[in-house]
Amino acid sequence: MADSPESTDAADPAAVAAAADRLLLLSVDADAAASWTTPGTSGSSAAATTTTTRKFHSVKESLSGVVVVAVVENRPLPAPGGAGAWNPVARPLLERGGDDVRVLDMACGSGSWTREMAVMFPKTSFVGADIVSYDTDPRDPPNIRFVTENVVTGTSFPDNHFDFVFQRLLFLGVPIGGWSGVIKELVRLTKPGGYIELIEYHGGIYGTGPLGAKFDAAWLATFRARSVDIEAGTHIRSYVRNAGLEIVNEATVSMPIGWNGPIGNFGRTNIQTGILAMKSFLAPVLKMTESEFEVFFKEVLDECAQFKSYYNYSMVVVKVDK
């Protein structure tokens, strides 16, 4: 089982169920989820939503040499006034917009967040950056462009260029000890008085049974052996504070796995699709064939529903003062 999460109240199943509506994030394999429809939300969600379908196409090569699934998003679109999967600290600036107001979606995956935000805020310019290249889509709004950049090795953007920098789920792409350099680069790109938002996965599964604990130990050991900072979400607060940044907003959000109705089904689909996309190198760690691993992981997920297991994301928003 993963180490204890930062948020103590997340261990309560009722708190997990309530918090799950607040943030829906998905790691998917391009082939397995070529078209997947987001389930509707219910319960504690503060914003009304509409269902959308996304296509996923980005596969990344991490510094560890392991091919990992692209981190992308498939979530309900926020209705007018809804925050969606971002913190609305910068909303007044984005609504005002102007030629000099720019937003960067770093490690943008499929670019769904970039596109949705560009539609929501047509007066603001949006840039999606990732290590993969993008074909021009004629349906994209005019205030958006995509570029190829790598935040781990350094980008070509000029200093003090963006008002708001958003980066989500880079936990499989940053080596241990690499976050200080990533944050330093993001600060360099951000204007004085601008904002940076980071959302990261905690790395493991909480509240597991024996099968889940067996999988979790193998999962964590696999990436630790490759010097990947798999548990970045558990440390992201200290990473930004060590960089001298002040946190202006923060949250830890839990996603149930196979329980609590549609949200739990979403959580199960999320983790199942992502993990099975990596079965080629996870199966040998457990001394299984890929077929045996598929059967084993289904049993893990069934057990997670029984034990009310969950996984966590942490979000921090910092204001950049230079």
C-alpha atoms as a printed R data frame, in Angstrom:
    type eleno elety resid chain resno       x       y       z
1   ATOM     1    CA   MET     A     1   0.000   0.000   0.000
2   ATOM     2    CA   ALA     A     2   1.189   3.535  -0.722
3   ATOM     3    CA   ASP     A     3   2.475   5.783   2.015
4   ATOM     4    CA   SER     A     4  -0.126   7.849   3.850
5   ATOM     5    CA   PRO     A     5  -1.433  10.761   1.778
6   ATOM     6    CA   GLU     A     6  -0.967  14.346   2.871
7   ATOM     7    CA   SER     A     7  -4.689  14.845   3.408
8   ATOM     8    CA   THR     A     8  -5.879  12.851   6.406
9   ATOM     9    CA   ASP     A     9  -9.600  13.279   5.722
10  ATOM    10    CA   ALA     A    10  -9.207  11.619   2.307
11  ATOM    11    CA   ALA     A    11  -8.996   8.231   4.063
12  ATOM    12    CA   ASP     A    12 -12.710   8.434   4.910
13  ATOM    13    CA   PRO     A    13 -14.752   6.820   2.091
14  ATOM    14    CA   ALA     A    14 -17.442   9.478   2.397
15  ATOM    15    CA   ALA     A    15 -14.824  12.204   1.987
16  ATOM    16    CA   VAL     A    16 -13.368  10.378  -0.999
17  ATOM    17    CA   ALA     A    17 -16.789  10.143  -2.617
18  ATOM    18    CA   ALA     A    18 -17.491  13.811  -2.057
19  ATOM    19    CA   ALA     A    19 -14.092  14.981  -3.233
20  ATOM    20    CA   ALA     A    20 -14.082  12.892  -6.397
21  ATOM    21    CA   ASP     A    21 -16.520  15.200  -8.156
22  ATOM    22    CA   ARG     A    22 -14.083  18.094  -7.864
23  ATOM    23    CA   LEU     A    23 -11.441  16.843 -10.259
24  ATOM    24    CA   LEU     A    24 -11.624  14.274 -13.058
25  ATOM    25    CA   LEU     A    25  -8.328  13.392 -14.725
26  ATOM    26    CA   LEU     A    26  -7.471  10.491 -16.975
27  ATOM    27    CA   SER     A    27  -4.299   8.750 -18.167
28  ATOM    28    CA   VAL     A    28  -5.068   6.697 -21.239
29  ATOM    29    CA   ASP     A    29  -3.511   4.607 -23.975
30  ATOM    30    CA   ALA     A    30  -4.019   5.909 -27.493
31  ATOM    31    CA   ASP     A    31  -5.386   2.671 -28.936
32  ATOM    32    CA   ALA     A    32  -7.406   1.488 -25.949
33  ATOM    33    CA   ALA     A    33  -9.172   4.822 -25.600
34  ATOM    34    CA   ALA     A    34  -9.397   6.123 -29.137
35  ATOM    35    CA   SER     A    35 -12.902   7.267 -28.279
36  ATOM    36    CA   TRP     A    36 -14.227   7.301 -24.724
37  ATOM    37    CA   THR     A    37 -17.189   9.227 -23.365
38  ATOM    38    CA   THR     A    38 -16.994  10.882 -19.972
39  ATOM    39    CA   PRO     A    39 -19.633   9.675 -17.508
40  ATOM    40    CA   GLY     A    40 -21.957  12.301 -16.085
41  ATOM    41    CA   THR     A    41 -21.258  13.623 -12.618
42  ATOM    42    CA   SER     A    42 -23.617  13.723  -9.682
43  ATOM    43    CA   GLY     A    43 -23.668  14.407  -5.982
44  ATOM    44    CA   SER     A    44 -21.330  17.071  -4.675
45  ATOM    45    CA   SER     A    45 -20.148  18.611  -7.943
46  ATOM    46    CA   ALA     A    46 -20.302  22.378  -7.622
47  ATOM    47    CA   ALA     A    47 -20.449  23.091 -11.360
48  ATOM    48    CA   ALA     A    48 -23.052  21.899 -13.821
49  ATOM    49    CA   THR     A    49 -21.488  19.840 -16.615
50  ATOM    50    CA   THR     A    50 -22.074  18.624 -20.133
51  ATOM    51    CA   THR     A    51 -20.668  15.382 -21.509
52  ATOM    52    CA   THR     A    52 -17.949  15.475 -24.149
53  ATOM    53    CA   THR     A    53 -15.988  12.852 -26.084
54  ATOM    54    CA   ARG     A    54 -12.230  13.102 -26.613
55  ATOM    55    CA   LYS     A    55  -9.772  11.398 -28.924
56  ATOM    56    CA   PHE     A    56  -6.335  10.518 -27.588
57  ATOM    57    CA   HIS     A    57  -3.220  10.264 -29.694
58  ATOM    58    CA   SER     A    58  -0.100  11.165 -27.727
59  ATOM    59    CA   VAL     A    59   2.399   8.589 -26.516
60  ATOM    60    CA   LYS     A    60   5.533   9.777 -24.748
61  ATOM    61    CA   GLU     A    61   9.040   8.506 -24.151
62  ATOM    62    CA   SER     A    62  10.123   9.278 -20.601
63  ATOM    63    CA   LEU     A    63  13.693  10.011 -19.525
64  ATOM    64    CA   SER     A    64  13.810   6.523 -18.014
65  ATOM    65    CA   GLY     A    65  13.544   4.981 -21.466
66  ATOM    66    CA   VAL     A    66  10.120   3.555 -20.687
67  ATOM    67    CA   VAL     A    67   7.328   4.269 -23.139
68  ATOM    68    CA   VAL     A    68   4.524   5.698 -21.058
69  ATOM    69    CA   VAL     A    69   0.976   6.665 -21.876
70  ATOM    70    CA   ALA     A    70   0.353  10.305 -22.502
71  ATOM    71    CA   VAL     A    71  -1.293  12.156 -19.669
72  ATOM    72    CA   VAL     A    72  -4.425  13.667 -21.084
73  ATOM    73    CA   GLU     A    73  -7.827  14.689 -19.902
74  ATOM    74    CA   ASN     A    74 -11.342  13.437 -20.506
75  ATOM    75    CA   ARG     A    75 -13.751  15.232 -18.202
76  ATOM    76    CA   PRO     A    76 -17.101  16.979 -18.320
77  ATOM    77    CA   LEU     A    77 -16.871  20.448 -19.788
78  ATOM    78    CA   PRO     A    78 -17.679  23.134 -17.235
79  ATOM    79    CA   ALA     A    79 -20.883  25.053 -17.740
80  ATOM    80    CA   PRO     A    80 -20.555  28.855 -17.702
81  ATOM    81    CA   GLY     A    81 -19.129  29.836 -14.347
82  ATOM    82    CA   GLY     A    82 -17.748  26.357 -13.618
83  ATOM    83    CA   ALA     A    83 -14.084  26.000 -12.736
84  ATOM    84    CA   GLY     A    84 -13.445  22.636 -14.362
85  ATOM    85    CA   ALA     A    85 -10.082  21.011 -13.670
86  ATOM    86    CA   TRP     A    86  -8.235  24.220 -12.908
87  ATOM    87    CA   ASN     A    87  -8.236  26.781 -10.131
88  ATOM    88    CA   PRO     A    88  -9.915  30.061 -11.149
89  ATOM    89    CA   VAL     A    89  -7.422  32.390  -9.440
90  ATOM    90    CA   ALA     A    90  -6.444  33.842 -12.814
91  ATOM    91    CA   ARG     A    91  -9.987  33.978 -14.195
92  ATOM    92    CA   PRO     A    92 -10.430  37.798 -14.177
93  ATOM    93    CA   LEU     A    93  -7.221  38.216 -16.177
94  ATOM    94    CA   LEU     A    94  -8.225  35.535 -18.698
95  ATOM    95    CA   GLU     A    95 -11.672  37.045 -19.161
96  ATOM    96    CA   ARG     A    96 -10.194  40.477 -19.816
97  ATOM    97    CA   GLY     A    97  -7.605  39.060 -22.212
98  ATOM    98    CA   GLY     A    98  -5.713  41.185 -24.689
99  ATOM    99    CA   ASP     A    99  -2.775  40.800 -27.063
100 ATOM   100    CA   ASP     A   100  -0.306  40.536 -24.192
101 ATOM   101    CA   VAL     A   101  -2.221  37.961 -22.061
102 ATOM   102    CA   ARG     A   102  -0.835  34.470 -22.651
103 ATOM   103    CA   VAL     A   103  -1.455  31.040 -21.083
104 ATOM   104    CA   LEU     A   104   0.822  27.993 -21.372
105 ATOM   105    CA   ASP     A   105  -0.429  24.417 -21.022
106 ATOM   106    CA   MET     A   106   2.890  22.658 -20.386
107 ATOM   107    CA   ALA     A   107   3.008  18.901 -21.097
108 ATOM   108    CA   CYS     A   108  -0.423  19.320 -22.669
109 ATOM   109    CA   GLY     A   109  -0.967  15.712 -23.795
110 ATOM   110    CA   SER     A   110  -3.787  15.645 -26.343
111 ATOM   111    CA   GLY     A   111  -4.367  19.374 -25.887
112 ATOM   112    CA   SER     A   112  -7.967  18.993 -24.694
113 ATOM   113    CA   TRP     A   113  -7.517  21.382 -21.752
114 ATOM   114    CA   THR     A   114  -5.821  23.918 -24.027
115 ATOM   115    CA   ARG     A   115  -8.663  23.786 -26.527
116 ATOM   116    CA   GLU     A   116 -11.432  23.991 -23.952
117 ATOM   117    CA   MET     A   117  -9.813  26.967 -22.233
118 ATOM   118    CA   ALA     A   118  -9.248  28.739 -25.546
119 ATOM   119    CA   VAL     A   119 -12.965  28.445 -26.270
120 ATOM   120    CA   MET     A   120 -13.907  29.652 -22.779
121 ATOM   121    CA   PHE     A   121 -11.576  32.665 -22.959
122 ATOM   122    CA   PRO     A   122 -11.464  33.851 -26.608
123 ATOM   123    CA   LYS     A   123  -9.676  37.122 -25.756
124 ATOM   124    CA   THR     A   124  -6.641  35.295 -24.328
125 ATOM   125    CA   SER     A   125  -3.866  33.509 -26.269
126 ATOM   126    CA   PHE     A   126  -3.184  29.846 -25.402
127 ATOM   127    CA   VAL     A   127  -0.120  27.734 -26.154
128 ATOM   128    CA   GLY     A   128  -0.048  23.949 -25.719
129 ATOM   129    CA   ALA     A   129   3.455  22.482 -25.425
130 ATOM   130    CA   ASP     A   130   4.552  18.853 -25.305
131 ATOM   131    CA   ILE     A   131   7.399  16.619 -26.442
132 ATOM   132    CA   VAL     A   132   5.162  15.302 -29.238
133 ATOM   133    CA   SER     A   133   4.230  17.319 -32.297
134 ATOM   134    CA   TYR     A   134   0.691  18.151 -33.380
135 ATOM   135    CA   ASP     A   135  -0.995  18.281 -36.753
136 ATOM   136    CA   THR     A   136  -2.919  21.457 -37.458
137 ATOM   137    CA   ASP     A   137  -6.615  21.030 -36.716
138 ATOM   138    CA   PRO     A   138  -8.845  23.409 -38.705
139 ATOM   139    CA   ARG     A   139 -11.411  23.233 -35.904
140 ATOM   140    CA   ASP     A   140  -9.045  24.868 -33.403
141 ATOM   141    CA   PRO     A   141 -10.010  28.402 -32.339
142 ATOM   142    CA   PRO     A   142  -7.784  31.217 -33.626
143 ATOM   143    CA   ASN     A   143  -6.337  31.996 -30.177
144 ATOM   144    CA   ILE     A   144  -4.496  28.684 -29.836
145 ATOM   145    CA   ARG     A   145  -1.271  27.128 -31.117
146 ATOM   146    CA   PHE     A   146   0.712  23.975 -30.310
147 ATOM   147    CA   VAL     A   147   4.495  23.688 -30.125
148 ATOM   148    CA   THR     A   148   7.045  20.983 -29.362
149 ATOM   149    CA   GLU     A   149   8.953  21.657 -26.138
150 ATOM   150    CA   ASN     A   150  10.447  19.700 -23.208
151 ATOM   151    CA   VAL     A   151  10.203  21.328 -19.790
152 ATOM   152    CA   VAL     A   152  12.599  18.796 -18.232
153 ATOM   153    CA   THR     A   153  15.494  19.708 -20.514
154 ATOM   154    CA   GLY     A   154  14.476  23.352 -20.954
155 ATOM   155    CA   THR     A   155  12.209  25.212 -23.369
156 ATOM   156    CA   SER     A   156  12.838  27.889 -25.990
157 ATOM   157    CA   PHE     A   157  10.225  30.318 -24.636
158 ATOM   158    CA   PRO     A   158  11.506  33.769 -23.652
159 ATOM   159    CA   ASP     A   159  11.676  34.905 -20.034
160 ATOM   160    CA   ASN     A   160   8.565  36.393 -18.392
161 ATOM   161    CA   HIS     A   161   6.333  35.377 -21.290
162 ATOM   162    CA   PHE     A   162   3.175  33.840 -19.760
163 ATOM   163    CA   ASP     A   163   0.590  35.150 -17.322
164 ATOM   164    CA   PHE     A   164  -0.651  31.683 -16.335
165 ATOM   165    CA   VAL     A   165   1.223  28.364 -16.638
166 ATOM   166    CA   PHE     A   166  -0.740  25.135 -16.183
167 ATOM   167    CA   GLN     A   167   0.959  21.743 -15.896
168 ATOM   168    CA   ARG     A   168  -0.775  18.483 -15.090
169 ATOM   169    CA   LEU     A   169   0.387  14.914 -14.414
170 ATOM   170    CA   LEU     A   170   4.038  14.890 -15.390
171 ATOM   171    CA   PHE     A   171   4.855  12.294 -12.718
172 ATOM   172    CA   LEU     A   172   6.092   9.680 -15.210
173 ATOM   173    CA   GLY     A   173   8.321  12.158 -17.039
174 ATOM   174    CA   VAL     A   174  10.433  13.739 -14.294
175 ATOM   175    CA   PRO     A   175  13.405  11.906 -12.762
176 ATOM   176    CA   ILE     A   176  14.033  11.863  -9.031
177 ATOM   177    CA   GLY     A   177  15.652  15.173  -8.171
178 ATOM   178    CA   GLY     A   178  14.373  16.761 -11.382
179 ATOM   179    CA   TRP     A   179  11.480  18.785 -10.046
180 ATOM   180    CA   SER     A   180  13.628  21.690  -8.883
181 ATOM   181    CA   GLY     A   181  14.745  22.227 -12.482
182 ATOM   182    CA   VAL     A   182  11.209  21.896 -13.835
183 ATOM   183    CA   ILE     A   183   9.844  24.458 -11.378
184 ATOM   184    CA   LYS     A   184  12.753  26.801 -12.052
185 ATOM   185    CA   GLU     A   185  11.969  26.661 -15.773
186 ATOM   186    CA   LEU     A   186   8.264  27.318 -15.209
187 ATOM   187    CA   VAL     A   187   9.100  30.313 -13.022
188 ATOM   188    CA   ARG     A   188  11.426  31.650 -15.727
189 ATOM   189    CA   LEU     A   189   8.578  31.544 -18.255
190 ATOM   190    CA   THR     A   190   6.048  33.243 -15.981
191 ATOM   191    CA   LYS     A   191   5.624  36.992 -15.750
192 ATOM   192    CA   PRO     A   192   6.100  38.695 -12.374
193 ATOM   193    CA   GLY     A   193   2.714  38.532 -10.672
194 ATOM   194    CA   GLY     A   194   1.637  35.579 -12.832
195 ATOM   195    CA   TYR     A   195   0.428  32.178 -11.658
196 ATOM   196    CA   ILE     A   196   1.612  28.583 -11.962
197 ATOM   197    CA   GLU     A   197  -0.742  25.658 -11.320
198 ATOM   198    CA   LEU     A   198   0.546  22.100 -10.866
199 ATOM   199    CA   ILE     A   199  -1.568  18.949 -10.543
200 ATOM   200    CA   GLU     A   200   0.236  15.694  -9.746
201 ATOM   201    CA   TYR     A   201  -0.615  12.092  -8.915
202 ATOM   202    CA   HIS     A   202   0.485  10.714  -5.540
203 ATOM   203    CA   GLY     A   203   1.811   7.548  -7.126
204 ATOM   204    CA   GLY     A   204   0.054   4.724  -5.309
205 ATOM   205    CA   ILE     A   205  -3.298   3.283  -4.274
206 ATOM   206    CA   TYR     A   206  -4.685   3.829  -0.780
207 ATOM   207    CA   GLY     A   207  -6.904   1.533   1.277
208 ATOM   208    CA   THR     A   208  -5.945  -1.627  -0.603
209 ATOM   209    CA   GLY     A   209  -6.431  -5.306   0.150
210 ATOM   210    CA   PRO     A   210  -3.664  -7.908  -0.255
211 ATOM   211    CA   LEU     A   211  -3.819  -8.021  -4.065
212 ATOM   212    CA   GLY     A   212  -3.761  -4.243  -4.320
213 ATOM   213    CA   ALA     A   213  -0.836  -4.076  -1.923
214 ATOM   214    CA   LYS     A   214   1.069  -6.596  -4.063
215 ATOM   215    CA   PHE     A   215   0.446  -4.589  -7.214
216 ATOM   216    CA   ASP     A   216   1.199  -1.256  -5.546
217 ATOM   217    CA   ALA     A   217   4.572  -2.472  -4.248
218 ATOM   218    CA   ALA     A   218   5.560  -3.697  -7.721
219 ATOM   219    CA   TRP     A   219   4.299  -0.501  -9.401
220 ATOM   220    CA   LEU     A   220   6.234   1.804  -7.086
221 ATOM   221    CA   ALA     A   221   9.380  -0.349  -7.179
222 ATOM   222    CA   THR     A   222   9.343  -0.421 -10.998
223 ATOM   223    CA   PHE     A   223   9.520   3.346 -11.363
224 ATOM   224    CA   ARG     A   224  11.760   3.968  -8.384
225 ATOM   225    CA   ALA     A   225  14.246   1.563  -9.992
226 ATOM   226    CA   ARG     A   226  14.122   3.739 -13.102
227 ATOM   227    CA   SER     A   227  14.723   6.876 -10.997
228 ATOM   228    CA   VAL     A   228  11.289   8.276 -11.883
229 ATOM   229    CA   ASP     A   229   9.678  10.539  -9.275
230 ATOM   230    CA   ILE     A   230   6.517   8.439  -9.241
231 ATOM   231    CA   GLU     A   231   5.201   9.992  -6.007
232 ATOM   232    CA   ALA     A   232   5.560  13.617  -7.075
233 ATOM   233    CA   GLY     A   233   2.067  14.515  -5.898
234 ATOM   234    CA   THR     A   234   2.912  13.698  -2.288
235 ATOM   235    CA   HIS     A   235   5.834  16.154  -2.383
236 ATOM   236    CA   ILE     A   236   4.635  18.876  -4.757
237 ATOM   237    CA   ARG     A   237   3.908  21.330  -1.932
238 ATOM   238    CA   SER     A   238   7.426  21.027  -0.557
239 ATOM   239    CA   TYR     A   239   8.908  21.248  -4.060
240 ATOM   240    CA   VAL     A   240   7.339  24.645  -4.707
241 ATOM   241    CA   ARG     A   241   8.104  25.925  -1.212
242 ATOM   242    CA   ASN     A   242  11.739  24.864  -1.575
243 ATOM   243    CA   ALA     A   243  11.806  26.969  -4.735
244 ATOM   244    CA   GLY     A   244  10.825  29.988  -2.640
245 ATOM   245    CA   LEU     A   245   7.274  30.149  -4.004
246 ATOM   246    CA   GLU     A   246   4.202  30.998  -1.970
247 ATOM   247    CA   ILE     A   247   1.176  28.715  -2.345
248 ATOM   248    CA   VAL     A   248  -2.006  30.747  -2.793
249 ATOM   249    CA   ASN     A   249  -4.343  27.767  -3.208
250 ATOM   250    CA   GLU     A   250  -4.041  24.026  -2.762
251 ATOM   251    CA   ALA     A   251  -6.142  20.854  -2.596
252 ATOM   252    CA   THR     A   252  -5.848  17.086  -2.440
253 ATOM   253    CA   VAL     A   253  -8.503  15.211  -4.423
254 ATOM   254    CA   SER     A   254  -9.261  11.498  -4.144
255 ATOM   255    CA   MET     A   255 -10.704   9.258  -6.862
256 ATOM   256    CA   PRO     A   256 -12.592   6.083  -5.801
257 ATOM   257    CA   ILE     A   257 -11.801   2.908  -7.727
258 ATOM   258    CA   GLY     A   258 -14.923   1.003  -8.744
259 ATOM   259    CA   TRP     A   259 -17.249   2.247  -6.006
260 ATOM   260    CA   ASN     A   260 -19.504   5.296  -5.463
261 ATOM   261    CA   GLY     A   261 -21.408   5.012  -8.726
262 ATOM   262    CA   PRO     A   262 -20.372   6.730 -11.991
263 ATOM   263    CA   ILE     A   263 -17.438   8.543 -10.405
264 ATOM   264    CA   GLY     A   264 -16.011   5.269  -9.131
265 ATOM   265    CA   ASN     A   265 -16.545   3.652 -12.531
266 ATOM   266    CA   PHE     A   266 -14.636   6.554 -14.048
267 ATOM   267    CA   GLY     A   267 -11.832   6.012 -11.535
268 ATOM   268    CA   ARG     A   268 -11.656   2.324 -12.387
269 ATOM   269    CA   THR     A   269 -11.611   2.964 -16.143
270 ATOM   270    CA   ASN     A   270  -8.914   5.569 -15.604
271 ATOM   271    CA   ILE     A   271  -6.478   3.343 -13.765
272 ATOM   272    CA   GLN     A   272  -7.318   0.185 -15.749
273 ATOM   273    CA   THR     A   273  -6.635   1.807 -19.118
274 ATOM   274    CA   GLY     A   274  -3.409   3.417 -17.986
275 ATOM   275    CA   ILE     A   275  -1.966   0.377 -16.207
276 ATOM   276    CA   LEU     A   276  -2.809  -2.132 -18.939
277 ATOM   277    CA   ALA     A   277  -1.059   0.137 -21.436
278 ATOM   278    CA   MET     A   278   2.116  -0.523 -19.434
279 ATOM   279    CA   LYS     A   279   1.660  -4.261 -18.922
280 ATOM   280    CA   SER     A   280   4.648  -5.130 -21.116
281 ATOM   281    CA   PHE     A   281   7.082  -3.994 -18.455
282 ATOM   282    CA   LEU     A   282   4.909  -4.370 -15.329
283 ATOM   283    CA   ALA     A   283   4.106  -8.058 -15.918
284 ATOM   284    CA   PRO     A   284   7.750  -9.245 -15.735
285 ATOM   285    CA   VAL     A   285   8.218  -7.483 -12.395
286 ATOM   286    CA   LEU     A   286   5.473  -9.708 -10.974
287 ATOM   287    CA   LYS     A   287   6.848 -12.740 -12.857
288 ATOM   288    CA   MET     A   288   3.702 -12.977 -14.969
289 ATOM   289    CA   THR     A   289   2.897 -13.169 -18.634
290 ATOM   290    CA   GLU     A   290   0.950 -10.237 -20.056
291 ATOM   291    CA   SER     A   291  -2.200 -12.362 -20.149
292 ATOM   292    CA   GLU     A   292  -1.720 -13.388 -16.524
293 ATOM   293    CA   PHE     A   293  -1.168  -9.759 -15.589
294 ATOM   294    CA   GLU     A   294  -4.457  -8.725 -17.223
295 ATOM   295    CA   VAL     A   295  -6.349 -11.316 -15.156
296 ATOM   296    CA   PHE     A   296  -4.456 -10.329 -12.002
297 ATOM   297    CA   PHE     A   297  -5.117  -6.631 -12.435
298 ATOM   298    CA   LYS     A   298  -8.836  -7.206 -12.975
299 ATOM   299    CA   GLU     A   299  -8.821  -9.012  -9.620
300 ATOM   300    CA   VAL     A   300  -6.970  -6.044  -8.118
301 ATOM   301    CA   LEU     A   301  -9.649  -3.667  -9.361
302 ATOM   302    CA   ASP     A   302 -12.461  -5.890  -8.095
303 ATOM   303    CA   GLU     A   303 -10.767  -5.912  -4.704
304 ATOM   304    CA   CYS     A   304 -10.400  -2.116  -4.792
305 ATOM   305    CA   ALA     A   305 -14.176  -1.800  -5.138
306 ATOM   306    CA   GLN     A   306 -14.650  -4.128  -2.171
307 ATOM   307    CA   PHE     A   307 -12.117  -2.316   0.043
308 ATOM   308    CA   LYS     A   308 -13.163   1.173  -1.128
309 ATOM   309    CA   SER     A   309  -9.667   1.927  -2.378
310 ATOM   310    CA   TYR     A   310  -8.748   5.236  -4.024
311 ATOM   311    CA   TYR     A   311  -5.900   7.249  -5.479
312 ATOM   312    CA   ASN     A   312  -5.001  10.890  -4.922
313 ATOM   313    CA   TYR     A   313  -4.037  14.000  -6.861
314 ATOM   314    CA   SER     A   314  -2.650  17.177  -5.346
315 ATOM   315    CA   MET     A   315  -3.073  20.663  -6.816
316 ATOM   316    CA   VAL     A   316  -1.077  23.750  -5.913
317 ATOM   317    CA   VAL     A   317  -1.344  27.286  -7.282
318 ATOM   318    CA   VAL     A   318   1.541  29.701  -6.710
319 ATOM   319    CA   LYS     A   319   1.937  33.375  -7.493
320 ATOM   320    CA   VAL     A   320   5.287  34.255  -9.018
321 ATOM   321    CA   ASP     A   321   6.989  37.274  -7.455
322 ATOM   322    CA   LYS     A   322  10.339  38.214  -8.976
